[in-house]
Structure formats: C-alpha cells, structure tokens
C-alpha cells in the first residue's frame, strides 16, 4: 500500500480517537479497565485528502462491510477477504481489470466518500438523456419569536437577513412567526402576503395543521400530496436567491416580495401583557406547526427549523413556566425536589416533537437570546435528537444484529443511528462491549488486529447523497498478562471526554446519582489496577506516563460546570452538555480543563499551570475555558494601564504586552461557535472570580501563610489538587 502523509492531528484523517487503542480480549478484562472502551468519531469531518469515489461501495456478501485497505486481496483470483467476518468475496465483473498495479482507490484510503448519484448522473448524461438527476434542495424554515422588545426584534431581523444571504443559492427559505399566536407566512405572492394564523393555546395534530394551511384533506394525502408538493413548497418556501434579489432591489416595484419585505413589516407581538405577567409565548405550538409544514412539503429531504427564541414558553403545550411572574422558572433544586410542575409534561411534548422530526428527517436548531430563560433544558431532547447530537436509535432494521452490545448506554440496542443534522465538526461517542462469546476473535486466532468500520450516509451541503466509509484497525491484547501494552494505548484526553459525557448522561438519567462519588470511585479503581505501588504504602505510588495526567482531568471535571450544576440554571447546564456531546475531543478537553497562558516582560507567552500560584502582579493571564475567555491583569499591570503608560512612546513594549492577549483572545473567539463570553478583568476586581473559579486552590485562606508575595488566595473549601492526589494515592494502594 502507498504511504500516506502522517499529520500531527490527533484524530488523523479518519477522525477516530479511542479511550483504549489496545483492547482486552474478554468481558471480564474489559470491566477491569474501568474506563469504558469507546470511540469518539467525527463522521464527516472535512479534509482535502479524503477522496470522492463516483460509484457504489462494494459490500461483503455476508456482513455488508465495505471493501477497504485492511482486506486481503487475491488479484489473480479476483477475490477479497472481509477482515471483519473473514468471508471470501468475488470481485464483480466491472472490477475485472484490477491488478497489483491497478488497484481500486478504496484499497488505499481508510476513509473515502462514495457518490453513487454522481455515477448515475454521469451515466444518464452519457446516454444522451437530458433528464439529469436533480439534487434535493436544502430547506431552512425560520421560526421567529415576536414577544421581544423593539430593539431585540431589530437584531433578530438583521440576523435572519444576514443568514439568508449566506445560504446556498438553491436553498429554499420559509418563515413562521409566533407570540400569543402562530403565523405561517406565504411567500410566493408578489402583490399581497398571506398569513395563516393558529391559536397558541391548543396542541394541533399534524392533520389539523395541514388542513388549516390548505395542504390536503383527510384521506387524500400520501402519494397525491407528494406529487403536488412542488406547488405546495412554492407557496411557503422561496428560493434564497429570490430573497436576495428582493434584498438588492428594495424599492423597485413589483419584485419586493419574500422574506425581506416580510421582515420589514414584522412587528413585535401586539397582545397586551398584564402587569406582573410574562408575555404569552406559544413556542411549542409554533414548533409543531413548523414541523407539520415541513412534513407536508418535504418528508425525507434535508430541512432545518431555525427557531429564534427570546423567552420561555408560557402558552399551550411545551409551557415551561406560567405567565404569573410570581412563579419563578425552575432551578436545579426544583428539579431535584420534583417541584417543577411543568417540566415532565414539557419534556414529553418536545420528545413527541423530536419523534416527528426524526421520522421526517428534519433538524431543529435553537437560538436562544436569553440563555437562562427559554427552556433549553426541556427542548434539548428535540434539538439533540434531530440536530445530529444524541440520536434516535434504530433504522434500516439493524437493531439487535450480532454486533449489538448487551449493555445499553444512551441510544443503544442498535448498530445504526439516524441523525437529521450532521456537520463537519460533529463528534459522536460510540461505546463497545467485548462479547462474552467472542466469535470475532476465537482463542487461537493468530491475527491480533481488530477492525471497525463506520458507514455514514449523508447529504452534503449541495444536496447530494454521499456515503462516508471509515475503516480502522486496533490491536487485541492479552491484558491479564500485558498491562504495559494496554496502558500504552490509553488516550487520556479521549478518556476524560468520554467520562464527562457518560457522567453527564448518568446525572440526567439516574435518580439520586452521586456524580462526584462515581468519578472518585472510578479513578481509584483505575489507579489500583494500573498504578505501580507496594500495598498500603501511598508514598510508593506512581503512574505510567500514559495515565499520569488523567487524575488531573478528573479533578477538574469534578469542579466543572458539568458536575457543579448548582452554580447554573438548568438551561445553562443543558446548553453546556449539548456542546460537550457534540464537539471534538480537543475542544471538549478545554471545557473540562481550561488552558492558561501567561504573558510577561520576562518571557514569551507560555502555557502555565492552572493554579492560583500562576497569578502574579506583573503578569497577564489568558484563560480559555471554552464557554468563556478571560483576560486577567496582575495588580501592577493594571496600575500601569490605569496610569496610561501604554500611550507613552517610551513604553511601547508595555503597550504590546497589553495588546498580545487581546489578539489571542480574538483569534480564539473568531474560530468558535457559539461565541464564548469575553471577560476582561483585574486582580482583586469583582470579575476576577471568572478566573479564580477555574484555578486549582493550592493556596486558600486556610493556607494563606505560605503564599508568595503578589500571588493570590482563593476563598474556598474545595480541596486542592495536591490534597486530592494524596487521598487518591492512599485509597488506591489500600489492600
Ligand atoms: C405524545 O404523542 C402521543 C401519541 O401521538 C399522544 O397521545 C400524547 O398526548 C402526546 N403527548 C404530549 C405531551 O404531547
Ligand atoms: C433492547 O432490546 C431487547 C430485546 O429486543 C429488549 O428486551 C430491551 O428492553 C431493549 N432495551 C432497551 C433499553 O431498549
Ligand atoms: C503513550 O506514551 C507513549 C510514550 O510517551 C507515546 O508515544 C504514546 O503516544 C502514548 N499513547 C497514547 C495513546 O497517547
Ligand atoms: C476541533 O474543532 C475545532 C473547531 O471546530 C477545529 O479548529 C479543530 O481543528 C478540531 N480538531 C480536530 C483534532 O479535529
Ligand atoms: Zn464481511
């Protein structure tokens, strides 16, 4: 095989990272590894080096795996052996010219995209047939909250206009607004814009929605409706280019139709709000009307509902809090005490909605302008299950095949998952069980390699269908006798992220789950199993370098927003966890253990310990905690800045020192979506807590006497990393 360039990218071309890169051979040995065997995979991450093959993948006749570089090939006999099930497969006729020197591309690339539709289109064209295969058009349905103050609505309008301008040319755009009621806007008319109004108080069935929109009568849907969908779509969905055209030609009579005009005319919700009341906002009905509209126009084609929401649902199904302001929005404490009267009902409603969206193949994106108020905790299920995050199990009848794990973690009991939205940065976790019967690796088999293949059917932004095939190999190891090899394959970062995702799931699913205790026990067991020590002698304890930073990840995870949920609202927690479940390993690690960079006159900017001892009067610190970025000026730096030294020509170096962390922060922020919060603060200032909360409290008011001058102390009873390690060592070596 040809040598492909190796990159420094830890995910490699395949976009796969595993907690364990060498796998124990038995279920018992796997459970002794403590950290689950799991892969974190970015199914369609982009890389210029991934080839697109314009034909159908060749599949194993026994297990349906796709031909890949790990297959053994007998070119003379035109046979390939599937590494996964060991089946011998004959190459089909159109592969008859293959040879050692003329091997098909799929034998060279562990990750490849197949584009069979391109083959079909080419064939059609070659046959002189003009009926080219049209790709389905991507669809974006905006659902806009109007219970906003004038100024906010203005922001929302300009955001939508901007978004429409950025859509692919062939995209279709639709528009629904809501407040006390829901309005579905017809866009395809030049003279007069027609609006369909729905009451916000009552849940409507899909049929009722369609009836009201004039999209079909009972018994006459199905094939007939599908045939008519072209015209249906054109009433409610307008090509993005037409919206833009309208945008360019404001004032030119006769062409001012579409989203532009509609947005200009859109008003804030006009229903009066009684004093002491919240606005009446029927987010649930609006989303269910939007889902019904897309279901009628475009079942099975990629479409996104983009909901822009500025407050909690208070009207109709999906309500998260009553209109009466004296009832506060539920907190974590309320949820714990079962004192959130609307919560379960609302979750159930959004769960129903997610089922409908998933069956239609449509995505819900939620943009909340008031993070801790709108009901993200309740709506999370609909966003995650459709938005390509967590997923709804079972499709294509793959459930309970021979490769299904017995233990269910998250969406289990299947080997096929459906996600309605998937982008190039989406990164998912798959958990593996080592089978007790172990058919794939019978004792005495010589091949120490194991093989995994990930197949992703997806629609690319141009609307074309692709199949991404990634095949990876790892080693089996007899872990009972060879702990060294097992440890050499331990990926600490991936393990930290997988544990964070798993513990977050358990916190949501298991009643009375004690997350800190579970993490502590897991870590102690891991250290007992893999540490080097004499029994009952804590001072003898040491850890292999491949595991040595893992305890610190767990220490920071225990203190993070994922575990210490009481510092945030349920909405914020839901939001943090959605991003944790979606982002790649590198980004997720930063959420768990922020990075800290130090800027000073004495040395170039350099990473420094995430510890309160890193604070110094003559330093600037830059903290990247993923959701926030903090620039922290030491006391002396802040004084000089207040005196304006940076404006004096002889203090140019100081001006540069002051500027450098801002430039780095801008670079971080420009790359990241959603945009993190930027905090600029000074030592001893009130905002300093954004940094202090993330630092190891090596010096607290309990130990203030050993603090270096110019440093800082943290007012906390949290244990420091050192105390944590001491306890860990003591417990790990206990017999
Ligand atoms: C969910 O859907 C089921 C069946 O479609 C329906 O009976 C139930 O009332 C719905 N529940 C909620 C909370 O909307
Ligand atoms: C998984 O499937 C089995 C057999 O079909 C079923 O008994 C079990 O309840 C399922 N478990 C979950 C969590 O869905
Ligand atoms: C384990 O440590 C060795 C030596 O430092 C390193 O080469 C290897 O990449 C590490 N393994 C993993 C999975 O990080
Ligand atoms: C992780 O995602 C970030 C932002 O999406 C990207 O810049 C980075 O290259 C990704 N890292 C890997 C290893 O894919
Ligand atoms: Zn096979």
Coordinates of N, CA, C and O in Angstrom, one line a residue, residues 556 559 561 589-599 606-612 614-615 619-633 660-662 664-666 668-669 672 676-681 687-696 714:
X556 N -10.4 18.3 37.6 CA -11.0 19.4 37.0 C -12.5 19.2 36.6 O -13.3 20.1 36.7
X559 N -14.9 19.7 39.4 CA -15.1 21.1 39.7 C -15.8 21.8 38.6 O -16.1 23.0 38.7
X561 N -18.5 22.9 35.3 CA -19.9 23.2 35.2 C -20.8 21.9 34.9 O -22.0 22.0 35.1
X589 N -12.0 18.8 25.7 CA -11.0 18.8 26.8 C -10.9 20.2 27.4 O -10.8 20.4 28.6
X590 N -10.9 21.3 26.6 CA -10.8 22.6 27.1 C -12.0 23.0 28.0 O -11.9 23.7 28.9
X591 N -13.2 22.4 27.7 CA -14.4 22.6 28.5 C -14.1 22.0 29.9 O -14.6 22.5 30.9
X592 N -13.4 20.9 29.9 CA -13.2 20.2 31.2 C -12.0 20.8 32.0 O -12.1 21.1 33.2
X593 N -10.9 21.0 31.2 CA -9.7 21.6 31.9 C -9.3 22.7 31.0 O -8.6 22.5 30.0
X594 N -9.6 24.0 31.4 CA -9.3 25.1 30.6 C -7.7 25.3 30.4 O -7.0 24.7 31.2
X595 N -7.4 26.0 29.4 CA -5.9 26.3 29.2 C -5.6 27.7 29.7 O -6.5 28.5 29.7
X596 N -4.4 27.8 30.2 CA -4.0 29.1 30.8 C -2.6 29.5 30.2 O -1.7 28.7 30.1
X597 N -2.6 30.7 29.6 CA -1.3 31.2 29.1 C -0.9 32.5 29.9 O -1.7 33.3 30.2
X598 N 0.4 32.6 30.1 CA 0.9 33.7 30.9 C 1.7 34.6 30.0 O 2.5 34.2 29.1
X599 N 1.5 35.9 30.1 CA 2.2 36.9 29.4 C 3.0 37.8 30.4 O 2.4 38.3 31.3
X606 N 3.5 31.8 27.3 CA 3.7 30.3 27.5 C 2.6 29.7 28.3 O 2.1 30.4 29.2
X607 N 2.2 28.5 28.0 CA 1.2 27.8 28.9 C 1.7 27.7 30.3 O 2.9 27.5 30.5
X608 N 0.8 27.9 31.2 CA 1.2 27.8 32.6 C 0.2 27.0 33.4 O -0.9 26.7 32.9
X609 N 0.6 26.6 34.6 CA -0.2 25.8 35.5 C -1.6 26.4 35.8 O -1.7 27.6 36.1
X610 N -2.6 25.6 35.7 CA -4.0 26.0 36.0 C -4.1 26.1 37.6 O -4.8 25.3 38.2
X611 N -3.3 27.0 38.1 CA -3.2 27.0 39.6 C -3.1 28.5 40.0 O -2.6 29.4 39.3
X612 N -3.6 28.7 41.2 CA -3.7 30.1 41.7 C -2.2 30.7 41.9 O -2.0 31.9 41.8
X614 N -0.1 30.7 39.7 CA 0.3 31.3 38.4 C 0.0 32.8 38.4 O 0.4 33.5 37.5
X615 N -0.8 33.3 39.3 CA -1.2 34.7 39.3 C 0.0 35.5 39.9 O 0.6 35.1 40.9
X619 N 2.0 40.0 35.7 CA 1.7 39.1 34.6 C 0.3 39.4 34.1 O -0.6 39.8 34.9
X620 N 0.1 39.0 32.8 CA -1.3 39.0 32.3 C -1.6 37.5 32.1 O -0.7 36.8 31.5
X621 N -2.8 37.0 32.4 CA -3.1 35.6 32.2 C -4.3 35.6 31.2 O -5.2 36.4 31.3
X622 N -4.2 34.6 30.3 CA -5.3 34.4 29.4 C -5.9 33.0 29.6 O -5.2 32.0 29.4
X623 N -7.1 32.9 30.0 CA -7.8 31.7 30.3 C -8.8 31.3 29.2 O -9.6 32.1 28.9
X624 N -8.6 30.1 28.6 CA -9.6 29.7 27.7 C -10.4 28.5 28.3 O -9.9 27.4 28.5
X625 N -11.6 28.8 28.7 CA -12.5 27.8 29.4 C -13.6 27.4 28.4 O -14.7 26.9 28.8
X626 N -13.4 27.6 27.1 CA -14.3 27.2 26.1 C -15.6 28.1 26.0 O -15.8 28.8 25.1
X627 N -16.3 28.1 27.1 CA -17.6 28.9 27.1 C -17.3 30.3 27.5 O -18.1 31.2 27.3
X628 N -16.1 30.5 28.1 CA -15.7 31.9 28.4 C -14.2 32.0 28.1 O -13.4 31.0 28.2
X629 N -13.8 33.2 27.8 CA -12.3 33.5 27.6 C -12.1 34.7 28.5 O -12.8 35.7 28.5
X630 N -11.1 34.6 29.4 CA -10.8 35.6 30.4 C -9.4 36.2 30.3 O -8.4 35.4 30.1
X631 N -9.3 37.5 30.2 CA -8.0 38.2 30.2 C -7.9 38.8 31.6 O -8.8 39.6 32.0
X632 N -6.9 38.5 32.3 CA -6.7 38.8 33.8 C -5.4 39.6 34.0 O -4.3 39.0 33.7
X633 N -5.5 40.8 34.4 CA -4.3 41.7 34.6 C -3.9 41.6 36.0 O -4.7 41.9 36.9
X660 N -1.2 41.9 23.3 CA -1.0 40.5 22.9 C -2.1 39.5 23.3 O -2.6 38.8 22.5
X661 N -2.5 39.5 24.6 CA -3.6 38.6 25.0 C -4.9 38.9 24.3 O -5.7 38.0 24.0
X662 N -5.1 40.2 24.0 CA -6.4 40.5 23.3 C -6.4 40.0 21.9 O -7.4 39.5 21.4
X664 N -4.8 37.2 20.9 CA -5.0 35.8 21.0 C -6.5 35.5 21.3 O -7.1 34.6 20.8
X665 N -7.1 36.3 22.2 CA -8.5 36.1 22.6 C -9.4 36.2 21.3 O -10.3 35.4 21.1
X666 N -9.1 37.3 20.5 CA -9.9 37.5 19.3 C -9.8 36.3 18.4 O -10.8 35.9 17.8
X668 N -9.2 33.2 19.2 CA -10.0 32.1 19.7 C -11.5 32.3 19.5 O -12.2 31.4 19.0
X669 N -11.9 33.5 19.7 CA -13.4 33.8 19.6 C -13.9 33.7 18.2 O -14.9 33.2 17.9
X672 N -14.8 30.2 17.0 CA -15.7 29.4 17.8 C -17.1 29.7 17.7 O -17.5 30.9 17.6
X676 N -17.9 32.4 22.6 CA -17.7 32.4 24.0 C -17.8 33.8 24.6 O -17.7 34.8 23.9
X677 N -18.0 33.9 25.9 CA -18.1 35.2 26.6 C -16.7 35.7 26.9 O -15.9 34.9 27.4
X678 N -16.4 36.9 26.6 CA -15.1 37.5 26.9 C -15.2 38.3 28.1 O -16.0 39.2 28.3
X679 N -14.3 38.0 29.1 CA -14.3 38.7 30.4 C -12.9 39.4 30.5 O -11.9 38.7 30.4
X680 N -12.8 40.7 30.6 CA -11.5 41.4 30.8 C -11.6 41.9 32.3 O -12.5 42.6 32.6
X681 N -10.6 41.5 33.1 CA -10.6 41.9 34.5 C -9.3 42.1 35.1 O -8.2 41.8 34.5
X687 N -14.7 40.9 38.8 CA -14.9 39.9 37.7 C -13.8 38.8 37.8 O -13.8 37.9 37.0
X688 N -12.8 39.0 38.7 CA -11.7 38.1 38.8 C -12.2 36.7 39.1 O -11.5 35.7 38.8
X689 N -13.4 36.6 39.7 CA -13.9 35.3 40.0 C -14.0 34.3 38.8 O -13.9 33.1 39.0
X690 N -14.1 34.9 37.6 CA -14.2 34.1 36.4 C -12.9 33.3 36.2 O -13.0 32.2 35.6
X691 N -11.8 33.9 36.6 CA -10.6 33.1 36.5 C -10.4 32.2 37.8 O -10.1 31.0 37.6
X692 N -10.6 32.8 38.9 CA -10.3 32.1 40.2 C -11.1 30.8 40.3 O -10.6 29.8 40.8
X693 N -12.3 30.8 39.8 CA -13.2 29.6 39.9 C -12.6 28.4 39.2 O -12.9 27.3 39.5
X694 N -11.7 28.7 38.2 CA -11.2 27.6 37.4 C -9.8 27.2 37.9 O -9.2 26.2 37.3
X695 N -9.2 27.9 38.8 CA -7.8 27.6 39.2 C -7.8 26.6 40.4 O -8.7 26.6 41.2
X696 N -6.7 25.8 40.4 CA -6.5 24.9 41.5 C -6.3 25.7 42.7 O -5.3 26.5 42.8
X714 N -7.5 31.8 47.3 CA -8.9 31.5 46.8 C -9.7 31.2 48.1 O -9.3 30.4 48.9

